[in-house]
Short mmCIF file of C-alpha atoms in Angstrom, two decimals:
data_model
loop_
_atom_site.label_atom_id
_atom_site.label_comp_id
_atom_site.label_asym_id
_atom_site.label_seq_id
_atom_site.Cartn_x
_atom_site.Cartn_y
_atom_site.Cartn_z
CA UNK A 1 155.71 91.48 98.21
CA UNK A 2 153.18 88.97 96.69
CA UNK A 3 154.26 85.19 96.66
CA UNK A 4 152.93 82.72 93.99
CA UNK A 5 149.76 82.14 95.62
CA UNK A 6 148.72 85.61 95.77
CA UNK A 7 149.93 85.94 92.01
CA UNK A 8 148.13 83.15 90.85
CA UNK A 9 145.22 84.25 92.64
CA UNK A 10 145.31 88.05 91.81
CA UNK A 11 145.35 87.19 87.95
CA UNK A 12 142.54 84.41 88.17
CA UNK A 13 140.19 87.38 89.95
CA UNK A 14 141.48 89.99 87.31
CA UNK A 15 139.96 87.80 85.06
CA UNK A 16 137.13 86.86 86.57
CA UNK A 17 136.41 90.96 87.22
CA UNK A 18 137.05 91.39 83.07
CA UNK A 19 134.13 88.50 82.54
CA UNK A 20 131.39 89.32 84.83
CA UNK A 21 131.99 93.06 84.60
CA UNK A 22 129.47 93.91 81.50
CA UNK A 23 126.75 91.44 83.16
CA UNK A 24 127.56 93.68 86.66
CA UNK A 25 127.15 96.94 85.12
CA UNK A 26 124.14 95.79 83.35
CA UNK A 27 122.35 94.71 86.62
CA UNK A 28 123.70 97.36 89.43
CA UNK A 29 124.06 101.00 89.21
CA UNK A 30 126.91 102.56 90.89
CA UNK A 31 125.48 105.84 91.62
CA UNK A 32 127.63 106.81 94.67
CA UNK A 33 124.58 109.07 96.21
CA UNK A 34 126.41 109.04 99.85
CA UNK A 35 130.06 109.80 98.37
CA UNK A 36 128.14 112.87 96.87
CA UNK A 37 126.48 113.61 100.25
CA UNK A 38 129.49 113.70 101.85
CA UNK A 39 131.10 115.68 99.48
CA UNK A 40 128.36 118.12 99.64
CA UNK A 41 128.45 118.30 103.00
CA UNK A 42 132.21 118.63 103.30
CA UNK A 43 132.25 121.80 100.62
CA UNK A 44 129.39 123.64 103.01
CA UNK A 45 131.86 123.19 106.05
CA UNK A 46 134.51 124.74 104.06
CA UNK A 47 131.95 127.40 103.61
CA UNK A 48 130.37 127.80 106.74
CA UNK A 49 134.08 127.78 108.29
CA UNK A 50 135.50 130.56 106.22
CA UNK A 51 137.38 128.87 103.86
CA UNK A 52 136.02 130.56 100.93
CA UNK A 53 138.18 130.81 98.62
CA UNK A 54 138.34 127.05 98.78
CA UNK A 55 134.75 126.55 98.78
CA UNK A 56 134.42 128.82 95.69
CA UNK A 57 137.46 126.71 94.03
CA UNK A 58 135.62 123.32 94.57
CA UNK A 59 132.01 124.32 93.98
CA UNK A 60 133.16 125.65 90.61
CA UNK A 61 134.23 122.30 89.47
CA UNK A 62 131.65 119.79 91.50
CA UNK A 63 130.24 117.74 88.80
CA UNK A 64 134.05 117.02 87.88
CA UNK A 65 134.56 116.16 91.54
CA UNK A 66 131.14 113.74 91.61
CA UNK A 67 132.03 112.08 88.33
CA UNK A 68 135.75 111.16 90.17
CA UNK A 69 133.92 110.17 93.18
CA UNK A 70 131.40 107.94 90.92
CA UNK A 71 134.40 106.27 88.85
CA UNK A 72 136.37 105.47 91.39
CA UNK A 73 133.74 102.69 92.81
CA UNK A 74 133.24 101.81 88.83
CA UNK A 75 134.60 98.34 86.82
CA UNK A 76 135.87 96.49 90.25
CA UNK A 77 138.56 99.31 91.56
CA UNK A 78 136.10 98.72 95.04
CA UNK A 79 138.27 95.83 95.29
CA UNK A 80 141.35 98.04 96.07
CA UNK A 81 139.65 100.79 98.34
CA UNK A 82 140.92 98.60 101.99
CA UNK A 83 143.55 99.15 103.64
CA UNK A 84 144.42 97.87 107.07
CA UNK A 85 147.13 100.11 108.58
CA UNK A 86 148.58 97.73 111.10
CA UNK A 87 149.64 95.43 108.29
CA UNK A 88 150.07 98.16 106.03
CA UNK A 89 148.24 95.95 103.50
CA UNK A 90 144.87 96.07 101.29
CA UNK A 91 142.90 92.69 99.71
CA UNK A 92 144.85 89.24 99.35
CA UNK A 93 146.24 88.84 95.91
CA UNK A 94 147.43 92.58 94.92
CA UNK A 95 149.63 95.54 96.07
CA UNK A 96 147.35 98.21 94.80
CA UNK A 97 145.18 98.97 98.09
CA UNK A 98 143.26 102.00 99.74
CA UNK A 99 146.15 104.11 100.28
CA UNK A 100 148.29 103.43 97.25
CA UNK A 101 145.16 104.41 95.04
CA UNK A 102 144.15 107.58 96.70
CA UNK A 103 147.87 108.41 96.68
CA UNK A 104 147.87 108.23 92.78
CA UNK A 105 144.49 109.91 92.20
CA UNK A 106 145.81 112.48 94.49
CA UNK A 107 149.58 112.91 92.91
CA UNK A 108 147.43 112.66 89.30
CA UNK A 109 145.14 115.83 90.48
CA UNK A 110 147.98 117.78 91.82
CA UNK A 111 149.65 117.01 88.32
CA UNK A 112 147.03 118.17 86.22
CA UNK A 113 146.34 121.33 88.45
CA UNK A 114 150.14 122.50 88.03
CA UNK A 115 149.31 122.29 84.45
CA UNK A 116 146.03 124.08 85.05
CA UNK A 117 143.84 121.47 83.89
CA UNK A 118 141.22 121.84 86.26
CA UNK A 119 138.61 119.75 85.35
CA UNK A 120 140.98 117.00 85.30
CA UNK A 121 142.51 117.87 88.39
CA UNK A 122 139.20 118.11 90.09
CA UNK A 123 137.97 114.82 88.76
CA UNK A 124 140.98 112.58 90.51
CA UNK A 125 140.36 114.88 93.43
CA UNK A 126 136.89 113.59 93.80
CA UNK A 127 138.49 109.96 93.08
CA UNK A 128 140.91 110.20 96.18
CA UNK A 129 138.35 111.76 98.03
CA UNK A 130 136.04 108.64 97.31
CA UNK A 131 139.05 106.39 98.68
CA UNK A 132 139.11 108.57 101.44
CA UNK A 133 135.41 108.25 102.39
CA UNK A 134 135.71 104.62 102.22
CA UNK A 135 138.56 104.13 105.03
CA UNK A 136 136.11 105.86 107.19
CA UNK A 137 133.78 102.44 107.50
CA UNK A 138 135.38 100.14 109.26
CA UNK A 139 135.04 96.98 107.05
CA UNK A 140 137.43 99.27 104.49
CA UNK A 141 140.30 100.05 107.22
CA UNK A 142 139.76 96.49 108.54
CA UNK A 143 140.21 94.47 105.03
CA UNK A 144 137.29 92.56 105.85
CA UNK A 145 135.05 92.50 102.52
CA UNK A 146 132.30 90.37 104.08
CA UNK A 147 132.22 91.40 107.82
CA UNK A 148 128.61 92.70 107.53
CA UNK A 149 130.30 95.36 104.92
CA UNK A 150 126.86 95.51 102.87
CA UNK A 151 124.54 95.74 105.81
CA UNK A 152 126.59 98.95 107.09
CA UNK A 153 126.71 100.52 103.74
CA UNK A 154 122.88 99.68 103.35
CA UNK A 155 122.44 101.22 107.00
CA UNK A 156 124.06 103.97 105.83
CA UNK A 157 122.30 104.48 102.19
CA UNK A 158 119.07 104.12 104.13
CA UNK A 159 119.66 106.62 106.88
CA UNK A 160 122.28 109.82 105.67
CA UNK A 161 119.20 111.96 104.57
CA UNK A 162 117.23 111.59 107.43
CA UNK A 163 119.60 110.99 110.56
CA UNK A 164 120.48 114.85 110.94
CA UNK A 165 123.21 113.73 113.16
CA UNK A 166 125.21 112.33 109.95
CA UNK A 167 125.58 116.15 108.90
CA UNK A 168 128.66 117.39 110.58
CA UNK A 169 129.57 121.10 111.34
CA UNK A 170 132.36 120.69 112.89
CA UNK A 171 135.86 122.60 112.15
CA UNK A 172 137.11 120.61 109.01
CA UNK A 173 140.32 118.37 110.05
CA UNK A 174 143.00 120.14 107.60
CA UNK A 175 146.28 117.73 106.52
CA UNK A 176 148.74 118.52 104.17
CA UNK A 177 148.97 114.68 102.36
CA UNK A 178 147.25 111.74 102.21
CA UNK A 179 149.89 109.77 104.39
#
C-alpha cells in the first residue's frame, strides 16, 4: 500500500512521463532488437526440442508476438518492468511492477485465445514475454534503475549477435504460470 509520499510522487512522474513522452519518442527508437533475439532464439529451442506443435503455433503468429514485445518497452511502461521479489515490490511511487504487468498481459492473452483471437492473444504474449526477459538482468529483479542498468543493456545490445555463447540450446524450463 502506497502512503502520501509515494502518491504524490507517482502522479508528479505520471505527469512528467505524459510531457516529455512525444520529445522521447521523437529522439530514441525503441526497437527491442534483443527482446526479438531472444524470442527467436527461444521459438528454435521449442523446435529443436520437439515441441512442434508449439513451435508451429508461435512461428505462425511472430510479428504479433514482436510487436507485443516492442510495445511493452513503449510510452514509459519500462518504468514498471522491476520487481524485487524479497520485498515483493517494483519502482517507488506505484503498485503496478514487473510481475503484476506480465500477469495482466498474460491473463489478457489467455483471454483473447479462449475467444480465439489469436493475433491478439499472441501480441500480449509477446508483451509478458518482454516483462519476462527483463527480470532476467539483474538491475530489473533488483529495482535498481541506475545501478549501471544502461551499461549492461548496452553490453548486451553490443554483444548477443556475436558472443555465440548468448545462444542457448538447452532443454526449455517449462512452468505452468507466471507466479
Amino acid at each position: 500500500m502506497r502512503n502520501k509520499l509515494e502518491n504524490a510522487y507517482a502522479k508528479a512522474l505520471s505527469g512528467t512521463f505524459k510531457v516529455v513522452n512525444p520529445i522521447k519518442k521523437s529522439v530514441i527508437n525503441t526497437n527491442c532488437e534483443v527482446h526479438i533475439f531472444i524470442q527467436a532464439n527461444a521459438l528454435n529451442i521449442l523446435k529443436d526440442c520437439g515441441y512442434r506443435d508449439q513451435y508451429n503455433l508461435f512461428n505462425e503468429f511472430i510479428p504479433q508476438i514482436n510487436k507485443g514485445l516492442i510495445w511493452a518497452d513503449q510510452d514509459f511502461k519500462s518504468y514498471h518492468h522491476f520487481y524485487n521479489p524479497v520485498v515483493k515490490r517494483g519502482k517507488f511511487g506505484y503498485e503496478e511492477n514487473a510481475m503484476t504487468v506480465a500477469k495482466s498481459y498474460y491473463n489478457r492473452a489467455l483471454k483473447f485465445f479462449a475467444t480465439k483471437n489469436y493475433e491478439r492473444s499472441m501480441f500480449y504474449f509477446g508483451a509478458a514475454c518482454h516483462i519476462i526477459q527483463d527480470l532476467t538482468i539483474p538491475q530489473h529483479a533488483k529495482g535498481k534503475l541506475l545501478d549501471n542498468h544502461r551499461q549492461f543493456e548496452m553490453y548486451v545490445k553490443s554483444n548477443y549477435r556475436i558472443q555465440k555463447r548468448f545462444v542457448s540450446h538447452d532443454l526449455p524450463i517449462m512452468l505452468n504460470s507466471i507466479d
